CSV table of C-alpha atoms in Angstrom, one decimal:
chain,number,residue,atom,x,y,z
A,1,UNK,CA,142.6,61.1,71.4
A,2,UNK,CA,139.2,60.3,72.9
A,3,UNK,CA,138.5,56.7,73.6
A,4,UNK,CA,135.1,54.9,73.8
A,5,UNK,CA,133.7,52.5,76.3
A,6,UNK,CA,134.4,48.9,75.2
A,7,UNK,CA,131.6,47.1,73.5
A,8,UNK,CA,129.6,44.5,75.4
A,9,UNK,CA,130.2,40.8,74.6
A,10,UNK,CA,127.1,40.4,72.4
A,11,UNK,CA,127.3,36.6,72.7
A,12,UNK,CA,126.6,36.7,76.5
A,13,UNK,CA,125.1,40.2,77.1
A,14,UNK,CA,121.8,41.0,75.4
A,15,UNK,CA,120.9,44.5,74.5
A,16,UNK,CA,118.6,46.2,77.1
A,17,UNK,CA,115.8,48.7,76.5
A,18,UNK,CA,112.5,49.9,77.9
A,19,UNK,CA,109.8,47.3,78.1
A,20,UNK,CA,107.5,47.5,75.0
A,21,UNK,CA,103.7,47.2,75.0
A,22,UNK,CA,102.7,43.9,73.3
A,23,UNK,CA,100.9,45.7,70.4
A,24,UNK,CA,102.3,49.3,70.1
A,25,UNK,CA,105.8,48.7,71.5
A,26,UNK,CA,107.3,51.9,72.8
A,27,UNK,CA,105.0,54.2,70.7
A,28,UNK,CA,103.2,55.8,73.7
A,29,UNK,CA,106.5,57.1,75.3
A,30,UNK,CA,107.8,58.1,71.9
A,31,UNK,CA,104.8,60.2,71.2
A,32,UNK,CA,104.3,61.6,74.6
A,33,UNK,CA,107.8,63.2,74.7
A,34,UNK,CA,110.4,61.7,72.4
A,35,UNK,CA,113.1,64.1,73.4
A,36,UNK,CA,113.0,63.1,77.1
A,37,UNK,CA,112.4,59.4,76.1
A,38,UNK,CA,115.5,59.3,73.9
A,39,UNK,CA,117.6,60.9,76.6
A,40,UNK,CA,116.3,58.5,79.3
A,41,UNK,CA,117.0,55.5,77.0
A,42,UNK,CA,120.6,56.5,76.4
A,43,UNK,CA,121.2,57.2,80.1
A,44,UNK,CA,119.6,54.0,81.4
A,45,UNK,CA,120.4,51.5,78.7
A,46,UNK,CA,123.6,52.6,77.0
A,47,UNK,CA,124.7,53.5,73.5
A,48,UNK,CA,122.7,50.9,71.6
A,49,UNK,CA,119.1,50.6,72.7
A,50,UNK,CA,116.5,48.3,71.1
A,51,UNK,CA,113.0,49.9,70.7
A,52,UNK,CA,109.8,49.0,68.8
A,53,UNK,CA,107.3,51.4,67.3
A,54,UNK,CA,104.3,49.2,66.2
A,55,UNK,CA,105.8,46.8,63.8
A,56,UNK,CA,109.1,48.7,63.2
A,57,UNK,CA,112.2,47.5,65.0
A,58,UNK,CA,114.5,50.3,66.1
A,59,UNK,CA,118.0,50.6,67.4
A,60,UNK,CA,118.8,54.0,69.1
A,61,UNK,CA,122.6,54.7,68.6
A,62,UNK,CA,124.2,57.2,70.9
A,63,UNK,CA,127.9,57.0,70.2
A,64,UNK,CA,129.9,58.8,67.5
A,65,UNK,CA,131.7,55.8,66.0
A,66,UNK,CA,128.5,53.9,65.7
A,67,UNK,CA,126.8,56.9,64.0
A,68,UNK,CA,129.8,57.3,61.6
A,69,UNK,CA,129.5,53.6,60.8
A,70,UNK,CA,125.9,54.0,59.7
A,71,UNK,CA,126.1,57.4,58.0
A,72,UNK,CA,129.5,57.0,56.3
A,73,UNK,CA,131.3,53.7,56.4
A,74,UNK,CA,128.2,51.6,55.6
A,75,UNK,CA,126.0,54.3,54.1
A,76,UNK,CA,125.2,52.1,51.0
A,77,UNK,CA,123.5,49.6,53.3
A,78,UNK,CA,120.9,52.1,54.4
A,79,UNK,CA,118.1,54.4,53.1
A,80,UNK,CA,116.1,57.1,55.0
A,81,UNK,CA,113.9,55.8,57.7
A,82,UNK,CA,110.2,54.9,57.4
A,83,UNK,CA,109.0,58.0,59.1
A,84,UNK,CA,110.6,60.4,56.7
A,85,UNK,CA,108.7,58.7,53.8
A,86,UNK,CA,105.6,60.3,55.3
A,87,UNK,CA,106.8,63.6,53.9
A,88,UNK,CA,107.2,62.5,50.3
A,89,UNK,CA,103.8,63.9,49.3
A,90,UNK,CA,105.0,67.3,50.6
A,91,UNK,CA,108.6,67.3,49.4
A,92,UNK,CA,108.3,65.0,46.4
A,93,UNK,CA,111.3,63.0,45.4
A,94,UNK,CA,113.8,65.7,46.2
A,95,UNK,CA,117.2,65.5,47.9
A,96,UNK,CA,115.7,64.9,51.4
A,97,UNK,CA,113.7,61.9,50.3
A,98,UNK,CA,115.4,60.5,47.1
A,99,UNK,CA,117.6,57.4,47.3
A,100,UNK,CA,120.3,55.6,45.3
A,101,UNK,CA,121.4,56.7,41.9
A,102,UNK,CA,118.4,59.1,41.6
A,103,UNK,CA,119.6,60.9,44.7
A,104,UNK,CA,123.3,61.0,43.5
A,105,UNK,CA,122.3,62.6,40.2
A,106,UNK,CA,120.0,65.1,41.9
A,107,UNK,CA,122.8,66.0,44.4
A,108,UNK,CA,125.3,66.5,41.6
A,109,UNK,CA,123.0,68.6,39.5
A,110,UNK,CA,122.0,70.8,42.5
A,111,UNK,CA,125.5,71.4,43.8
A,112,UNK,CA,126.4,74.4,41.5
A,113,UNK,CA,123.4,76.3,42.9
A,114,UNK,CA,125.1,76.4,46.4
A,115,UNK,CA,128.6,77.5,45.4
A,116,UNK,CA,130.2,80.1,47.7
A,117,UNK,CA,130.1,82.8,45.0
A,118,UNK,CA,126.3,82.5,44.7
A,119,UNK,CA,125.8,82.6,48.5
A,120,UNK,CA,127.9,85.7,48.7
A,121,UNK,CA,125.5,87.3,46.3
A,122,UNK,CA,122.5,86.1,48.2
A,123,UNK,CA,123.8,87.7,51.4
A,124,UNK,CA,122.7,91.1,50.3
A,125,UNK,CA,119.1,89.8,49.9
A,126,UNK,CA,119.3,88.1,53.3
A,127,UNK,CA,120.3,91.3,55.0
A,128,UNK,CA,117.8,93.5,53.1
A,129,UNK,CA,114.9,91.3,54.0
A,130,UNK,CA,116.0,91.2,57.6
A,131,UNK,CA,116.0,95.0,57.7
A,132,UNK,CA,112.5,95.1,56.3
A,133,UNK,CA,111.4,93.0,59.3
A,134,UNK,CA,113.3,95.3,61.7
A,135,UNK,CA,111.4,98.3,60.2
A,136,UNK,CA,108.2,96.5,61.4
A,137,UNK,CA,109.7,96.0,64.8
A,138,UNK,CA,110.7,99.6,65.0
A,139,UNK,CA,107.0,100.6,64.4
A,140,UNK,CA,105.6,97.9,66.7
A,141,UNK,CA,108.0,97.0,69.5
A,142,UNK,CA,107.0,95.2,72.7
A,143,UNK,CA,105.9,91.6,73.1
A,144,UNK,CA,106.2,89.8,69.7
A,145,UNK,CA,106.1,86.3,68.5
A,146,UNK,CA,109.6,86.3,67.0
A,147,UNK,CA,109.3,82.8,65.5
A,148,UNK,CA,106.4,84.0,63.4
A,149,UNK,CA,108.2,87.1,62.4
A,150,UNK,CA,111.4,85.2,61.6
A,151,UNK,CA,109.5,82.5,59.7
A,152,UNK,CA,108.0,85.2,57.5
A,153,UNK,CA,111.3,86.8,56.9
A,154,UNK,CA,113.2,83.6,56.0
A,155,UNK,CA,110.3,82.6,53.7
A,156,UNK,CA,110.7,85.9,51.9
A,157,UNK,CA,114.4,85.3,51.7
A,158,UNK,CA,113.7,81.9,50.3
A,159,UNK,CA,111.4,83.3,47.7
A,160,UNK,CA,113.8,86.1,46.6
A,161,UNK,CA,116.9,83.9,46.4
A,162,UNK,CA,115.2,80.9,44.9
A,163,UNK,CA,113.0,82.7,42.4
A,164,UNK,CA,114.8,86.0,41.9
A,165,UNK,CA,112.5,88.9,41.1
A,166,UNK,CA,109.4,86.6,40.5
A,167,UNK,CA,106.5,87.9,42.6
A,168,UNK,CA,104.4,84.8,42.1
A,169,UNK,CA,105.2,83.3,45.5
A,170,UNK,CA,103.4,84.9,48.4
A,171,UNK,CA,105.7,84.1,51.5
A,172,UNK,CA,102.7,84.3,53.9
A,173,UNK,CA,100.6,81.9,51.8
A,174,UNK,CA,103.4,79.3,51.4
A,175,UNK,CA,104.1,79.6,55.2
A,176,UNK,CA,100.5,78.9,56.1
A,177,UNK,CA,100.4,76.0,53.7
A,178,UNK,CA,103.6,74.5,55.2
A,179,UNK,CA,102.3,74.9,58.7
A,180,UNK,CA,99.0,73.2,57.8
A,181,UNK,CA,100.8,70.3,56.2
A,182,UNK,CA,103.1,69.7,59.1
A,183,UNK,CA,100.3,70.0,61.7
A,184,UNK,CA,98.2,67.6,59.7
A,185,UNK,CA,101.0,65.0,59.6
A,186,UNK,CA,101.5,65.5,63.4
A,187,UNK,CA,97.8,64.9,64.1
A,188,UNK,CA,97.8,61.9,61.8
A,189,UNK,CA,100.5,60.2,63.8
A,190,UNK,CA,99.1,61.2,67.2
A,191,UNK,CA,96.5,58.4,66.7
A,192,UNK,CA,97.2,55.1,68.4
A,193,UNK,CA,96.6,53.3,65.1
A,194,UNK,CA,97.5,55.7,62.3
A,195,UNK,CA,95.0,55.7,59.5
A,196,UNK,CA,96.2,55.5,55.9
A,197,UNK,CA,96.9,58.7,53.9
A,198,UNK,CA,93.9,58.0,51.6
A,199,UNK,CA,91.3,58.0,54.5
A,200,UNK,CA,89.2,61.2,54.4
A,201,UNK,CA,90.1,62.3,57.9
A,202,UNK,CA,90.2,66.1,58.7
A,203,UNK,CA,94.0,66.0,58.9
A,204,UNK,CA,94.4,64.1,55.6
A,205,UNK,CA,92.1,66.5,53.8
A,206,UNK,CA,94.0,69.5,55.3
A,207,UNK,CA,97.3,67.9,54.2
A,208,UNK,CA,96.1,67.4,50.7
A,209,UNK,CA,94.9,71.0,50.4
A,210,UNK,CA,98.2,72.3,51.8
A,211,UNK,CA,100.4,70.2,49.5
A,212,UNK,CA,98.3,71.1,46.4
A,213,UNK,CA,98.6,74.8,47.2
A,214,UNK,CA,102.4,74.6,47.6
A,215,UNK,CA,102.8,72.5,44.4
A,216,UNK,CA,100.5,75.0,42.5
A,217,UNK,CA,102.6,78.0,43.5
A,218,UNK,CA,105.9,76.3,42.7
A,219,UNK,CA,104.7,75.0,39.4
A,220,UNK,CA,103.4,78.4,38.3
A,221,UNK,CA,106.8,80.0,39.0
A,222,UNK,CA,108.8,77.3,37.3
A,223,UNK,CA,106.6,77.4,34.2
A,224,UNK,CA,106.8,81.2,34.1
A,225,UNK,CA,110.6,81.0,34.4
A,226,UNK,CA,110.9,78.4,31.6
A,227,UNK,CA,108.6,80.4,29.3
A,228,UNK,CA,110.5,83.6,29.8
A,229,UNK,CA,113.7,81.8,28.9
A,230,UNK,CA,115.6,83.6,31.6
A,231,UNK,CA,118.1,81.1,33.0
A,232,UNK,CA,121.0,83.5,33.6
A,233,UNK,CA,119.8,85.1,36.8
A,234,UNK,CA,121.6,84.9,40.1
A,235,UNK,CA,118.7,83.0,41.8
A,236,UNK,CA,118.8,79.4,42.7
A,237,UNK,CA,116.1,78.4,40.2
A,238,UNK,CA,118.2,79.8,37.3
A,239,UNK,CA,121.1,77.7,38.5
A,240,UNK,CA,118.9,74.6,38.6
A,241,UNK,CA,117.6,75.3,35.1
A,242,UNK,CA,121.2,75.6,33.8
A,243,UNK,CA,122.4,72.4,35.5
A,244,UNK,CA,123.4,69.4,33.4
A,245,UNK,CA,125.0,66.1,34.2
A,246,UNK,CA,128.1,64.6,32.5
A,247,UNK,CA,125.8,63.3,29.7
A,248,UNK,CA,124.3,66.7,29.1
A,249,UNK,CA,121.0,65.8,30.7
A,250,UNK,CA,119.1,68.4,32.8
A,251,UNK,CA,116.4,68.2,35.4
A,252,UNK,CA,113.1,66.9,34.2
A,253,UNK,CA,110.1,69.0,35.0
A,254,UNK,CA,109.1,66.6,37.8
A,255,UNK,CA,112.6,66.5,39.3
A,256,UNK,CA,112.9,70.3,39.1
A,257,UNK,CA,109.6,70.8,40.9
A,258,UNK,CA,110.6,68.3,43.7
A,259,UNK,CA,114.0,70.0,44.2
A,260,UNK,CA,112.5,73.5,44.3
A,261,UNK,CA,109.9,72.4,46.9
A,262,UNK,CA,112.6,70.7,49.0
A,263,UNK,CA,114.9,73.7,48.9
A,264,UNK,CA,112.1,76.2,49.4
A,265,UNK,CA,110.4,74.5,52.3
A,266,UNK,CA,113.3,72.9,54.2
A,267,UNK,CA,115.7,75.8,53.6
A,268,UNK,CA,113.7,78.5,55.2
A,269,UNK,CA,112.6,76.4,58.2
A,270,UNK,CA,116.2,75.6,59.4
A,271,UNK,CA,117.3,79.3,59.5
A,272,UNK,CA,114.0,80.5,61.1
A,273,UNK,CA,114.5,78.0,63.9
A,274,UNK,CA,118.2,78.8,64.4
A,275,UNK,CA,117.4,82.5,64.7
A,276,UNK,CA,114.4,82.0,66.9
A,277,UNK,CA,116.3,79.9,69.5
A,278,UNK,CA,119.3,82.2,69.3
A,279,UNK,CA,117.1,85.1,70.3
A,280,UNK,CA,115.5,83.1,73.0
A,281,UNK,CA,118.8,82.1,74.5
A,282,UNK,CA,120.2,85.6,74.3
A,283,UNK,CA,117.1,87.0,76.1
A,284,UNK,CA,117.6,84.4,78.8
A,285,UNK,CA,121.3,85.3,79.1
A,286,UNK,CA,121.8,89.1,79.1
A,287,UNK,CA,125.6,88.9,79.5
A,288,UNK,CA,125.9,86.9,76.3
A,289,UNK,CA,123.5,89.3,74.5
A,290,UNK,CA,125.7,92.3,75.6
A,291,UNK,CA,128.9,90.5,74.4
A,292,UNK,CA,127.4,89.8,71.0
A,293,UNK,CA,126.1,93.4,70.6
A,294,UNK,CA,129.6,94.7,71.6
A,295,UNK,CA,131.2,92.5,68.9
A,296,UNK,CA,128.7,93.6,66.2
A,297,UNK,CA,129.0,97.3,67.1
A,298,UNK,CA,132.8,97.1,66.9
A,299,UNK,CA,133.0,95.2,63.6
A,300,UNK,CA,130.1,96.9,61.7
A,301,UNK,CA,130.4,100.4,63.2
A,302,UNK,CA,126.8,101.1,62.2
A,303,UNK,CA,126.8,99.7,58.7
A,304,UNK,CA,124.8,96.6,57.5
A,305,UNK,CA,126.5,93.3,57.8
A,306,UNK,CA,128.1,91.8,54.6
A,307,UNK,CA,129.1,88.3,53.6
A,308,UNK,CA,132.8,89.3,54.2
A,309,UNK,CA,131.9,89.8,57.9
A,310,UNK,CA,131.2,86.1,58.5
A,311,UNK,CA,134.8,85.6,59.8
A,312,UNK,CA,134.9,88.9,61.7
A,313,UNK,CA,132.1,88.1,64.1
A,314,UNK,CA,133.3,84.8,65.8
A,315,UNK,CA,131.2,85.3,68.9
A,316,UNK,CA,128.0,85.7,66.8
A,317,UNK,CA,128.9,82.5,65.0
A,318,UNK,CA,129.4,80.8,68.3
A,319,UNK,CA,126.0,81.9,69.5
A,320,UNK,CA,124.4,80.3,66.4
A,321,UNK,CA,126.5,77.2,66.8
A,322,UNK,CA,125.6,76.8,70.5
A,323,UNK,CA,121.9,77.5,69.8
A,324,UNK,CA,121.9,74.7,67.2
A,325,UNK,CA,123.5,72.5,69.8
A,326,UNK,CA,120.8,73.1,72.4
A,327,UNK,CA,118.0,73.2,69.9
A,328,UNK,CA,119.0,71.3,66.7
A,329,UNK,CA,116.7,71.9,63.7
A,330,UNK,CA,115.8,68.2,63.7
A,331,UNK,CA,116.1,66.1,66.9
A,332,UNK,CA,117.0,62.8,65.2
A,333,UNK,CA,118.2,61.2,62.0
A,334,UNK,CA,117.0,57.7,60.9
A,335,UNK,CA,118.2,55.1,58.5
A,336,UNK,CA,116.7,51.7,57.5
A,337,UNK,CA,118.8,48.8,56.6
A,338,UNK,CA,118.3,47.5,53.1
A,339,UNK,CA,120.7,44.5,53.6
A,340,UNK,CA,121.8,42.5,56.6
A,341,UNK,CA,124.8,44.1,58.2
A,342,UNK,CA,126.7,44.5,61.5
A,343,UNK,CA,127.0,47.8,63.4
A,344,UNK,CA,128.9,48.0,66.7
A,345,UNK,CA,129.4,44.3,66.8
A,346,UNK,CA,125.7,43.4,66.6
A,347,UNK,CA,123.7,42.0,63.7
A,348,UNK,CA,121.3,44.4,62.1
A,349,UNK,CA,118.8,42.5,60.0
A,350,UNK,CA,117.4,44.0,56.8
A,351,UNK,CA,114.4,46.3,57.6
A,352,UNK,CA,115.8,47.5,61.0
A,353,UNK,CA,115.7,51.2,61.5
A,354,UNK,CA,118.6,52.9,63.2
A,355,UNK,CA,117.9,56.2,65.0
A,356,UNK,CA,120.7,58.7,65.8
A,357,UNK,CA,119.5,61.6,67.9
A,358,UNK,CA,121.1,65.0,67.6
A,359,UNK,CA,119.2,65.9,70.8
A,360,UNK,CA,120.8,63.1,72.7
A,361,UNK,CA,124.3,63.6,71.3
A,362,UNK,CA,124.3,67.4,71.7
A,363,UNK,CA,123.4,67.1,75.4
A,364,UNK,CA,125.8,64.3,76.2
A,365,UNK,CA,128.0,65.1,79.2
A,366,UNK,CA,130.7,62.9,77.9
A,367,UNK,CA,131.4,65.5,75.2
A,368,UNK,CA,130.0,68.8,76.5
A,369,UNK,CA,130.7,70.2,80.0
A,370,UNK,CA,127.4,71.3,81.6
A,371,UNK,CA,125.5,70.2,78.5
A,372,UNK,CA,122.2,71.8,79.2
A,373,UNK,CA,123.6,75.3,79.7
A,374,UNK,CA,124.0,78.0,77.1
A,375,UNK,CA,127.8,78.7,76.7
A,376,UNK,CA,128.9,80.1,73.4
A,377,UNK,CA,132.4,80.5,74.8
A,378,UNK,CA,132.8,76.7,74.8
A,379,UNK,CA,133.3,76.8,71.0
A,380,UNK,CA,137.0,77.5,70.9
A,381,UNK,CA,139.2,76.1,68.1
A,382,UNK,CA,140.8,73.7,70.5
A,383,UNK,CA,137.5,72.4,71.7
A,384,UNK,CA,136.2,71.9,68.2
A,385,UNK,CA,139.4,70.0,67.3
A,386,UNK,CA,138.9,67.8,70.4
A,387,UNK,CA,135.2,67.0,69.6
A,388,UNK,CA,134.8,63.6,67.9
A,389,UNK,CA,133.1,63.6,64.6
A,390,UNK,CA,129.4,62.8,64.7
A,391,UNK,CA,128.8,64.3,68.2
A,392,UNK,CA,127.6,67.6,66.8
A,393,UNK,CA,125.7,67.3,63.5
A,394,UNK,CA,122.8,69.8,63.3
A,395,UNK,CA,122.9,69.7,59.5
A,396,UNK,CA,123.2,65.9,59.3
A,397,UNK,CA,126.4,64.1,58.4
A,398,UNK,CA,128.0,61.8,55.9
A,399,UNK,CA,127.3,61.9,52.2
A,400,UNK,CA,123.8,63.2,52.8
A,401,UNK,CA,124.7,66.2,54.9
A,402,UNK,CA,122.5,69.2,54.2
A,403,UNK,CA,123.5,70.8,50.8
A,404,UNK,CA,122.3,74.1,52.0
A,405,UNK,CA,124.4,74.2,55.2
A,406,UNK,CA,126.6,77.2,54.0
A,407,UNK,CA,123.6,79.1,52.8
A,408,UNK,CA,121.7,78.6,56.1
A,409,UNK,CA,124.8,79.4,58.2
A,410,UNK,CA,125.3,82.7,56.4
A,411,UNK,CA,121.7,83.6,56.7
A,412,UNK,CA,121.6,82.9,60.4
A,413,UNK,CA,124.9,84.6,61.3
A,414,UNK,CA,124.3,87.7,59.2
A,415,UNK,CA,120.6,87.9,60.3
A,416,UNK,CA,121.5,87.6,64.0
A,417,UNK,CA,124.2,90.3,63.6
A,418,UNK,CA,121.7,92.7,61.9
A,419,UNK,CA,119.0,92.0,64.4
A,420,UNK,CA,121.2,92.5,67.5
A,421,UNK,CA,122.8,95.6,66.0
A,422,UNK,CA,119.5,97.4,66.4
A,423,UNK,CA,117.4,95.5,69.0
A,424,UNK,CA,117.6,94.0,72.5
A,425,UNK,CA,115.5,91.1,73.9
A,426,UNK,CA,114.1,90.1,77.2
A,427,UNK,CA,111.9,87.1,78.2
A,428,UNK,CA,108.1,87.5,78.3
A,429,UNK,CA,107.3,86.4,81.9
A,430,UNK,CA,103.9,85.2,80.8
A,431,UNK,CA,105.3,82.8,78.1
A,432,UNK,CA,106.7,79.3,78.5
A,433,UNK,CA,108.5,77.6,75.6
A,434,UNK,CA,107.1,74.3,74.6
A,435,UNK,CA,108.9,72.2,72.0
A,436,UNK,CA,107.2,70.4,69.2
A,437,UNK,CA,109.4,67.7,67.6
A,438,UNK,CA,108.1,66.9,64.1
A,439,UNK,CA,110.2,66.8,61.0
A,440,UNK,CA,111.8,69.9,62.6
A,441,UNK,CA,112.1,70.9,66.2
A,442,UNK,CA,109.5,73.8,66.3
A,443,UNK,CA,108.2,75.9,69.2
A,444,UNK,CA,104.6,74.6,69.6
A,445,UNK,CA,103.0,78.0,70.3
A,446,UNK,CA,105.6,80.3,68.8
A,447,UNK,CA,108.1,82.1,70.9
A,448,UNK,CA,107.2,85.4,72.5
A,449,UNK,CA,109.9,87.9,73.6
A,450,UNK,CA,109.9,91.5,74.7
A,451,UNK,CA,111.6,93.4,71.8
A,452,UNK,CA,112.9,96.9,72.2
A,453,UNK,CA,115.0,99.1,70.0
A,454,UNK,CA,118.6,99.7,71.3
A,455,UNK,CA,118.4,103.4,70.4
A,456,UNK,CA,115.1,103.9,72.2
């Protein structure tokens, strides 16, 4: 059993952290490169590091038992952190942003939409849409922005699985609106003193236009579905429309719109990123790419992948797992204390925000040998059993883990199998990957690779 370093005597040893600016605290370093900043804090100051962002007091936690204490043992003492509340105008009061009894009811109502039997049916759509993207690559190989291509494909999958045969959602239009909204929020918080959301700044105006467009598209589709009376389809929206709690109550219109927006926007983004970074890593590691292609060729023997193949392609699954270790969809989780409590032997006053960084934990040499290297072979059953809980958590953890985890995993594994069945990838020597940590960990300028057909 893995042991942890003993806790400091908090009565005699104060917590140490980087020196804050008198006004802005550690905001400048956080904004400049929060990935490197969090890693440096954990290395230099230990597993509990005090920070300050403007008026917000932060503790950065970098040890699995501390993370478990916050996300599981004492989860009722915390709500989502202050930064995530910025996204409520975009996501509404859906599962990502809702709290308390409202969240628990939403979660229970949404659960049937993500049953394994439904995901098995969605798998055919996932693969069919992926092959449509591959048809485009077949016609136009060479240097491509694979992140842009994959984002379009996963958005189309989200439209098809969420809305069924409804053609009212244009994946490209929703994708542009989502990008505009996220960029607007990023620009808003790049200011030394962030201006309020109501101020008529260019980024605020762009954000409002983008969120209105997304809400209009979703509302039209939900209204059309309700009017048609078709609630028996295999799509996620039909499942949400059928959902009732123990009292026979269903989603209100407002709740339904919020959940659809959350599933639609958050769902496609995670898978697009997992596939994008998987292809990037395979392009940088030709031996791993060849091993994955050999597995896919042996298992599929030329046919399209199916949901039943999920357990037949363990190396492909390991590539996705390792990709999400090196490039987690979100680089940190945050919780805000709603009551005074104690974590790791220290007092946490109400209002303190606790940050737990997937980026830090996934690259911690205490748990991962050569943590910055791409090594899918590390994910043996024995290694996974030895890994403490809350060291690897790309889909979150505790009661609020991502409800779409199984959906996203199936989409990523089957999509990667289909892609590598027909194409090979090499780095574009003129391109350098630059990460953009926002609500998700995106490539700032896309991700260009040299794409070529394997049968060429």
